[in-house]
Amino acid sequence: MIYQGKQKIWSDYQKDIPDDHWFYVRSCIRQNFFPASETHFVKIVRDLLGKDLYETEHHTTCGGIAYHSDTIPQETAMTIVARQFSLMKEAGYKNLVTSCITSFGNYCEILETWREFPELETRIREHLWKACRREFDKPEYVCHASDVIFKLRGEIAEKAKFRLVDRATGEPLRVVEHIGCHYSKMFPHKGVGGAEYPCVLSGMVESWGGQVIDYPERRHCCGFGFRQYLVKANRGYSISNTHKKFESMEPYRPDLIITNCPGCPYFLDRWQYVIAEQTGKTYGKDGHGIPALTYEELAGLVLGYDPWDLGLQIHQVGPELLLDKMGVPYDPARKYLGLNEKDIMKPGLPTVLKCC
Amino acid sequence: MKESVIIIGGGVAGLEAASQLLALGLSPVIVERSDHLGGHVAEWYRLFPDLSAAQDLVGRLVDAASGARIYLETEISRINPLKDGYSATLNNGDILFCKAVLVCTGFHLFDASKKEEYGYGIYDRVITNRDLEHWFGGAEDSRIMDNPKAVGFVHCVGSRDIKAGNPQCSKVCCMTAVKQAIEVKEKFPEAEVYCFYMDLRLFGKKYEDFYISAQRDYGIHFIRGRVSEVSEDIEGRLLVKAEDTLNGKPLKVRLDLLVLMAGMVSHPQTARIASMVHAEVDDDGFLRSRDNIYSIVESGRRGIFFAGACTGTKTVPETVAEARAAALSAYRYIKEGK
Amino acid sequence: MMDFGFSLSPSSAVDLDKVDLSLYRRLEQTSPDIRHCIACGSCSATCMAAEYSGMSVRKLILNLQRGADVRKMLSCCMLCGKCTMVCPRGINTRKLILDVCRYYPERP
Amino acid sequence: MRERIPSGFDPFVLPFLIGMGFVLLYCAASAFRVLWQCPREDRRRFFLSLVTPAKALKNIWDIFANCLLHVRLWKRNRMLGFMHSSIAFGWFMIILLGHLEVLLFVPHRLNLFYYPIFFNYFVAETETSLRGAFLFFLMDLFLLLILIGIGLAIVKRVRSRLFGMRRTTRPSFLDTVGLYSLWLIFPLRLLAESFTAGISGGSFLVKPLNWLLEAVLGSQFLLNPANNLPTWWAYSIVLGIFMVVLPFTRYMHIPTEMMLIPMRNAGLRIRHARRGYALLEIYSCPGCGVCIDACPMSVKKANIKDCTVYLNRQIRRGNERRVEEISDKCLLCGKCTEVCQVGVEGPALRIFQRARRQYAISPDYARVQAAPVAASGKVLYFGGCMTALTPSIGKSMESILGKLGIDYAWMDRDGGICCGRPMLQAGRFAQAAEMVRRNTELIKASGADTLLLSCPICYKMFRDHYKLPGVRVVHHTQYFEELRRAGVLKLHKSDLCYAYHDPCELGRGCGVYEEPRTLLGTAAYIVEAEKNRGESICCGGSLGSLTLTFQQREAMTRRALENLSSGGPDAIATACPLCLATFSRYSSIPVRDIAEVVDMSL
């Protein structure tokens, strides 16, 4: 591997990420999958680093899931997106930041489509007006929240309480980065580092002391694939994709996986349990799994937030081995306490995969 | 005083045209940007289909053209039309007067690192056809290990690829790949050699013989399918994925060396020269001839002629033949006004 | 093992590093023109057994190169020789077919 | 008449006795082995034929004509015929006359095996008695005959071209030992008899030689028995050597053929490549090499070692690798059998050799569907696989039958089941039988009474390997010729001059030589090729060969075309789609199937 070769490519794919004043739109599913991630994004960016980040409760789904599951036509998705733009216009923002990769892809795809077919944009404006008497401006910048963290990675590193380093040996942690397909595979120039060797996550990992693993199936989809998971008959195909990735990364003995997409960490996390049940195989140390974290969770860990406040207990694969390795303190007794010390109850444990 | 012809480019086309013009009693001037004559062929080791040494050909061409005035490491800054010819200003300040201009700017080898998925410049064992020729010629190359178990060739890298901006076929890569595959197999008889192709375009004399020999005598595997992505495994070997389209199944194989058959694209200088002489550029970036059947060497503009790969992808013999044709056309233009 | 109502699907990909080429290597010795195929498909088009067993010498050779099972496609071959007649590369397809039938390893 | 040795014995006869004893035992054991290996049914048939007077007489005549007189060889090559019959018949007569002498003069010695052979040593008879003079004359006459034959054999060994043979076999070491001992037997007999002629008498050959010896060595020297004994020893030793090596040389063909002839006359056939009757054919091969020149593969001196003579030799030696190679390469054109003097069936031996092979994959045809056809007009046309690749034949057949208003059905127009012959030739009998079964069902269901074929390969298969009672199997050349004779098919004669190529399967395979010629002769002119009918040269495209490459076949096709073009024809006519396709590839003049020629003249 020639690192300079990658740097050369990264220099070709530099993306304009605005410094401040962001209109933040949340994801439909992440709040259920990883309820603390978006909260901590806001905490880190707005509260810790003092940036201007605006949210509105009128924001809805972008329609991306329905669109990718073939249940709504694109024009419907466009009209939904047009409404989000109108919300942003109302709020007086021009920089859109999405929490979800599919939303990001959806916004980019729609804006590109309008650029190529302006008459379609005109029609959508009419649709939006007819539907809710709203008007919109197109955003000046569309970014993904991971772009923002990438931009702020240096500031986070400066404030870091923990580094991605094995406390016992001083060796950097081996990190698998997994980029959501809709981040840059459609429009390589809209991703930091392009589509083949994106550096949005690897940049964070390296800034925070970790070592990125480049394994053969790095580019491969996590397996969610919308229709593939949502239609049960196709679910075997979905898990097979995930299985392929784990088989490929296994020889590198990764310490964790970092992702920037709603579905990826979910499936890379939960399928480890199913694979273990079906094949008896686990990919982490001594029957454990490989923790699959969101970039916000990882940033939170680095900055010293409490693991249970970050929602790591919601993951199927237990984070304890990773926390021990990094030296992050945690109270096992508080693991299943939610917000305001509410007991969220201990789940049943899997038979094969060790979870704590 | 002999009439002068300016030849832009000292590759195969320029040298051959110069020697023909000398024989016809004219005074050619070669203006070459680089520090050597012979163009891309000078960097090659052996040429298909005779496997003759490229240096021999270049040596012959240079000898035959030695009577011409030759500028090396010189570029043309400006070309101005005169009443019955042109004047050309060089970047060294010289001004040349001539009756005709012969554009022999040739081609540019596609930058294989632009096909990011193949990892040229990123993975340790990915090289190009040119790198391999250098190595054949005796140059050191740390990317080529001593005893590779498996070697792959990817055809059409940057050719027939609208996303790479080159819809055209580069014409020579299929044959070069077959030739180089045979040469690799001769160097490493134990290695399995795979050629990943979309179509095999082996159109010339003796080319099919090479293909048959590659299959029959060398056991080279031809897999119909374009490589989609390359990655490195934990041992540093390359994991290459393609579709075996004849089988309709995805296919993967681990290789110790991957050779990318970088294609021919139009030379960046071509457009600059074209604008100086008001020649037209085709949508593939190459110069537009008056027509593509009868008058390939003619530009349609008075006293401006083309030869070689500046008008499209060419083989060496085609380039030589065009250079002769262009020399004769220039001669008749100067002497007979035709 | 827990039943989820779905399971890992086997990979359809051919891993050239893992395929068993011992039969192909043997055939390279006994029927060297197995290497000559250019996959033109004339043999498949003319084959009388093709519609019943998927017989095609082109696919036969390809499958042998990929270590795949070829028994079904050979199951209706009548050795009539039409494929030999039409092969532009002069492959002795009948010899090849007989050799495959002869040397095919007995598998469970 | 007087016996010179009262005991009637001398040690010099021992080498002969040992040799003779050995060869007789060996032959008896071999004959027993062959009989043992034959199926019970064949054995019964053989013994029955031996006691059937007509068959027994035929056996005797055939053995006499072929083993002694070499009648077939005379027909093929007079020089070779004379050479072989002079040695074989002469030797036979000497042995017969020796016995006659014993019977006439010393009948009490008849029980001594060696007496007739060394008669002149043991018995002194003067030529003055009429009986003695006559017998001595005959003995010398046949000895002279043999010596002429031996002389010719020596000339042939050095200069085989003088005998019209372009190529001959290379003898093995033991063959050479046998050959030289055979050559030596008779000159030594002459010498021995010449030494004793002063005592025992002799005729025009032995006596003058005796005088010559007397003149050189002196009469006293010759009269001393101790001096002439070494010549008799030499004669006996050479005889002994010949007998001992005989089973391991090509001369084994002499005794073997005597068993082959009656067995063949009894109707026995090859059923296994290495057992029973096949052994007789293998050991009857005299190694003469006639098949080498005849073999279409031997063009440009290639593949000489793959001719039938070498197949026999390698089977005898047990060289399995070579036996496989030779068996797989052959085109099965049948020409070696056609020219073979003892009738070794090279193709059949090879097919049975191929049949010994074990296969891991065995096709069955349960999945193959062939649409049933109804032949309301009672004529069912089967084009065969090869006709599918030579559409001109199919079109001509349709055109002719249409023009003649014959109601017919085309059984395999949209594909069908192969006749099974190529599979049979590959030695996979079970698979071929399955195809036969499937086609038989289809034909029976069609209601046809005539099965018309344009491919001789199919024709041979349907004729010989199908049981189709009530269905006449006919090749198109025969069918059209019949119609022509009946006046239904009226042809006008074109100016074109054709060379007719006899396809192997139609000519040598089925004996159909006349009908195509008469038919073609009505539609056009015929110029015969240099080699024609039974001697016709295979086109090289035969499916019989399993291993010949496309490139190797080219030279054979070109040689066959050269032969066909010898008379300068305008075009070549054949009656086989495979020959048509093969010749068309390289011919500079048009090649047509007879069906096309007929259609053009209709």
Short mmCIF file of C-alpha atoms in Angstrom, two decimals, chain D residues 93-263:
data_model
loop_
_atom_site.label_atom_id
_atom_site.label_comp_id
_atom_site.label_asym_id
_atom_site.label_seq_id
_atom_site.Cartn_x
_atom_site.Cartn_y
_atom_site.Cartn_z
CA MET D 93 5.74 -80.70 -50.81
CA ILE D 94 9.21 -81.56 -49.46
CA ILE D 95 7.64 -82.64 -46.16
CA LEU D 96 4.94 -84.57 -48.01
CA LEU D 97 7.48 -86.25 -50.29
CA GLY D 98 9.71 -87.05 -47.32
CA HIS D 99 6.82 -88.89 -45.75
CA LEU D 100 6.12 -90.62 -49.05
CA GLU D 101 9.71 -91.78 -49.21
CA VAL D 102 9.51 -93.18 -45.71
CA LEU D 103 6.22 -94.84 -46.52
CA LEU D 104 7.57 -96.36 -49.69
CA PHE D 105 11.03 -97.42 -48.56
CA VAL D 106 11.12 -97.76 -44.80
CA PRO D 107 7.51 -97.95 -43.63
CA HIS D 108 8.62 -99.29 -40.26
CA ARG D 109 10.23 -95.91 -39.58
CA LEU D 110 7.01 -93.98 -40.03
CA ASN D 111 6.72 -93.66 -36.30
CA LEU D 112 9.97 -91.66 -36.19
CA PHE D 113 9.11 -88.04 -36.43
CA TYR D 114 12.40 -86.88 -37.84
CA TYR D 115 12.82 -89.60 -40.45
CA PRO D 116 11.13 -87.83 -43.36
CA ILE D 117 13.08 -84.65 -42.63
CA PHE D 118 16.50 -86.24 -42.59
CA PHE D 119 15.62 -89.12 -44.95
CA ASN D 120 18.73 -88.75 -47.07
CA TYR D 121 21.00 -89.11 -44.09
CA PHE D 122 19.46 -92.25 -42.76
CA VAL D 123 18.57 -94.00 -46.02
CA ALA D 124 20.84 -94.60 -48.99
CA GLU D 125 18.81 -94.90 -52.10
CA THR D 126 20.20 -94.86 -55.55
CA GLU D 127 18.77 -92.78 -58.22
CA THR D 128 18.96 -95.71 -60.53
CA SER D 129 15.71 -97.15 -59.32
CA LEU D 130 12.81 -95.49 -61.03
CA ARG D 131 11.03 -94.69 -57.83
CA GLY D 132 14.20 -93.25 -56.35
CA ALA D 133 15.06 -91.19 -59.39
CA PHE D 134 11.54 -89.77 -59.62
CA LEU D 135 11.31 -88.88 -55.98
CA PHE D 136 14.84 -87.45 -55.96
CA PHE D 137 13.92 -85.35 -58.94
CA LEU D 138 10.78 -84.07 -57.27
CA MET D 139 12.65 -83.34 -54.05
CA ASP D 140 15.28 -81.33 -55.86
CA LEU D 141 12.67 -79.61 -57.94
CA PHE D 142 10.77 -78.33 -54.88
CA LEU D 143 13.99 -77.48 -53.10
CA LEU D 144 14.96 -75.40 -56.10
CA LEU D 145 11.56 -73.76 -56.00
CA ILE D 146 12.02 -72.88 -52.36
CA LEU D 147 15.52 -71.57 -52.98
CA ILE D 148 14.20 -69.30 -55.72
CA GLY D 149 11.56 -68.11 -53.26
CA ILE D 150 14.21 -67.47 -50.60
CA GLY D 151 16.29 -65.61 -53.16
CA LEU D 152 13.32 -63.40 -53.94
CA ALA D 153 12.72 -62.86 -50.23
CA ILE D 154 16.30 -61.65 -49.81
CA VAL D 155 15.91 -59.29 -52.76
CA LYS D 156 12.60 -58.03 -51.28
CA ARG D 157 14.22 -57.34 -47.94
CA VAL D 158 16.80 -55.14 -49.62
CA ARG D 159 14.65 -53.64 -52.34
CA SER D 160 10.97 -53.83 -51.42
CA ARG D 161 10.10 -51.34 -54.13
CA LEU D 162 10.85 -53.98 -56.77
CA PHE D 163 7.85 -55.82 -55.37
CA GLY D 164 5.64 -52.76 -55.64
CA MET D 165 5.75 -52.14 -51.93
CA ARG D 166 6.49 -48.58 -50.95
CA ARG D 167 6.71 -49.24 -47.26
CA THR D 168 7.13 -52.37 -45.26
CA THR D 169 7.34 -53.24 -41.62
CA ARG D 170 10.48 -53.06 -39.59
CA PRO D 171 11.08 -56.54 -38.20
CA SER D 172 11.66 -56.96 -34.50
CA PHE D 173 14.78 -58.74 -33.22
CA LEU D 174 13.14 -62.14 -32.92
CA ASP D 175 11.53 -61.65 -36.30
CA THR D 176 15.02 -61.17 -37.68
CA VAL D 177 16.25 -64.33 -35.97
CA GLY D 178 13.31 -66.24 -37.42
CA LEU D 179 13.86 -64.69 -40.81
CA TYR D 180 17.54 -65.54 -41.02
CA SER D 181 17.01 -69.05 -39.72
CA LEU D 182 14.26 -69.54 -42.29
CA TRP D 183 16.56 -68.30 -45.02
CA LEU D 184 19.27 -70.65 -43.83
CA ILE D 185 17.18 -73.82 -43.55
CA PHE D 186 17.07 -74.64 -47.22
CA PRO D 187 20.60 -73.71 -48.33
CA LEU D 188 21.80 -75.84 -45.38
CA ARG D 189 19.57 -78.71 -46.43
CA LEU D 190 20.99 -78.39 -49.90
CA LEU D 191 24.50 -78.44 -48.48
CA ALA D 192 23.83 -81.41 -46.21
CA GLU D 193 22.21 -83.40 -48.99
CA SER D 194 25.05 -82.47 -51.34
CA PHE D 195 27.58 -83.79 -48.86
CA THR D 196 25.77 -87.11 -48.62
CA ALA D 197 24.64 -87.33 -52.24
CA GLY D 198 27.60 -89.57 -53.06
CA ILE D 199 26.28 -92.09 -50.55
CA SER D 200 22.57 -91.50 -50.52
CA GLY D 201 22.02 -90.32 -54.03
CA GLY D 202 20.24 -87.26 -55.38
CA SER D 203 18.96 -85.56 -58.45
CA PHE D 204 19.79 -82.60 -60.71
CA LEU D 205 20.45 -80.16 -57.93
CA VAL D 206 22.19 -82.19 -55.29
CA LYS D 207 24.31 -84.44 -57.50
CA PRO D 208 26.18 -81.78 -59.45
CA LEU D 209 26.88 -79.96 -56.20
CA ASN D 210 28.19 -83.24 -54.79
CA TRP D 211 30.52 -83.55 -57.77
CA LEU D 212 31.70 -80.04 -57.26
CA LEU D 213 32.41 -80.74 -53.60
CA GLU D 214 34.18 -83.95 -54.59
CA ALA D 215 36.36 -82.03 -56.98
CA VAL D 216 37.29 -79.55 -54.26
CA LEU D 217 37.49 -81.80 -51.16
CA GLY D 218 38.19 -85.22 -52.68
CA SER D 219 35.83 -88.24 -52.69
CA GLN D 220 37.48 -89.80 -49.66
CA PHE D 221 36.67 -86.76 -47.58
CA LEU D 222 33.04 -86.83 -48.57
CA LEU D 223 32.61 -90.55 -48.00
CA ASN D 224 33.79 -90.27 -44.40
CA PRO D 225 30.54 -89.95 -42.39
CA ALA D 226 32.31 -87.86 -39.79
CA ASN D 227 32.87 -85.16 -42.35
CA ASN D 228 29.30 -84.77 -43.55
CA LEU D 229 27.72 -84.99 -40.14
CA PRO D 230 28.37 -81.26 -39.30
CA THR D 231 26.25 -80.16 -42.26
CA TRP D 232 23.34 -82.23 -40.96
CA TRP D 233 23.87 -80.85 -37.50
CA ALA D 234 23.74 -77.31 -38.94
CA TYR D 235 20.54 -78.10 -40.83
CA SER D 236 18.91 -79.55 -37.74
CA ILE D 237 20.05 -76.73 -35.49
CA VAL D 238 18.67 -74.05 -37.81
CA LEU D 239 15.41 -75.93 -38.05
CA GLY D 240 15.33 -76.16 -34.28
CA ILE D 241 16.02 -72.47 -33.85
CA PHE D 242 13.29 -71.57 -36.29
CA MET D 243 10.77 -73.75 -34.49
CA VAL D 244 11.67 -72.42 -31.07
CA VAL D 245 11.44 -68.77 -32.03
CA LEU D 246 8.39 -69.28 -34.25
CA PRO D 247 5.75 -68.61 -31.57
CA PHE D 248 7.41 -65.31 -30.77
CA THR D 249 7.73 -64.10 -34.32
CA ARG D 250 5.39 -63.15 -37.09
CA TYR D 251 5.83 -66.74 -38.41
CA MET D 252 3.28 -67.71 -35.80
CA HIS D 253 0.83 -66.64 -38.49
CA ILE D 254 1.49 -69.92 -40.29
CA PRO D 255 -0.10 -72.22 -37.73
CA THR D 256 -2.61 -69.60 -36.53
CA GLU D 257 -4.14 -68.97 -39.89
CA MET D 258 -4.88 -72.66 -40.24
CA MET D 259 -7.14 -72.33 -37.24
CA LEU D 260 -8.51 -68.91 -38.20
CA ILE D 261 -9.85 -70.12 -41.54
CA PRO D 262 -12.14 -72.84 -40.22
CA MET D 263 -13.29 -70.67 -37.34
#
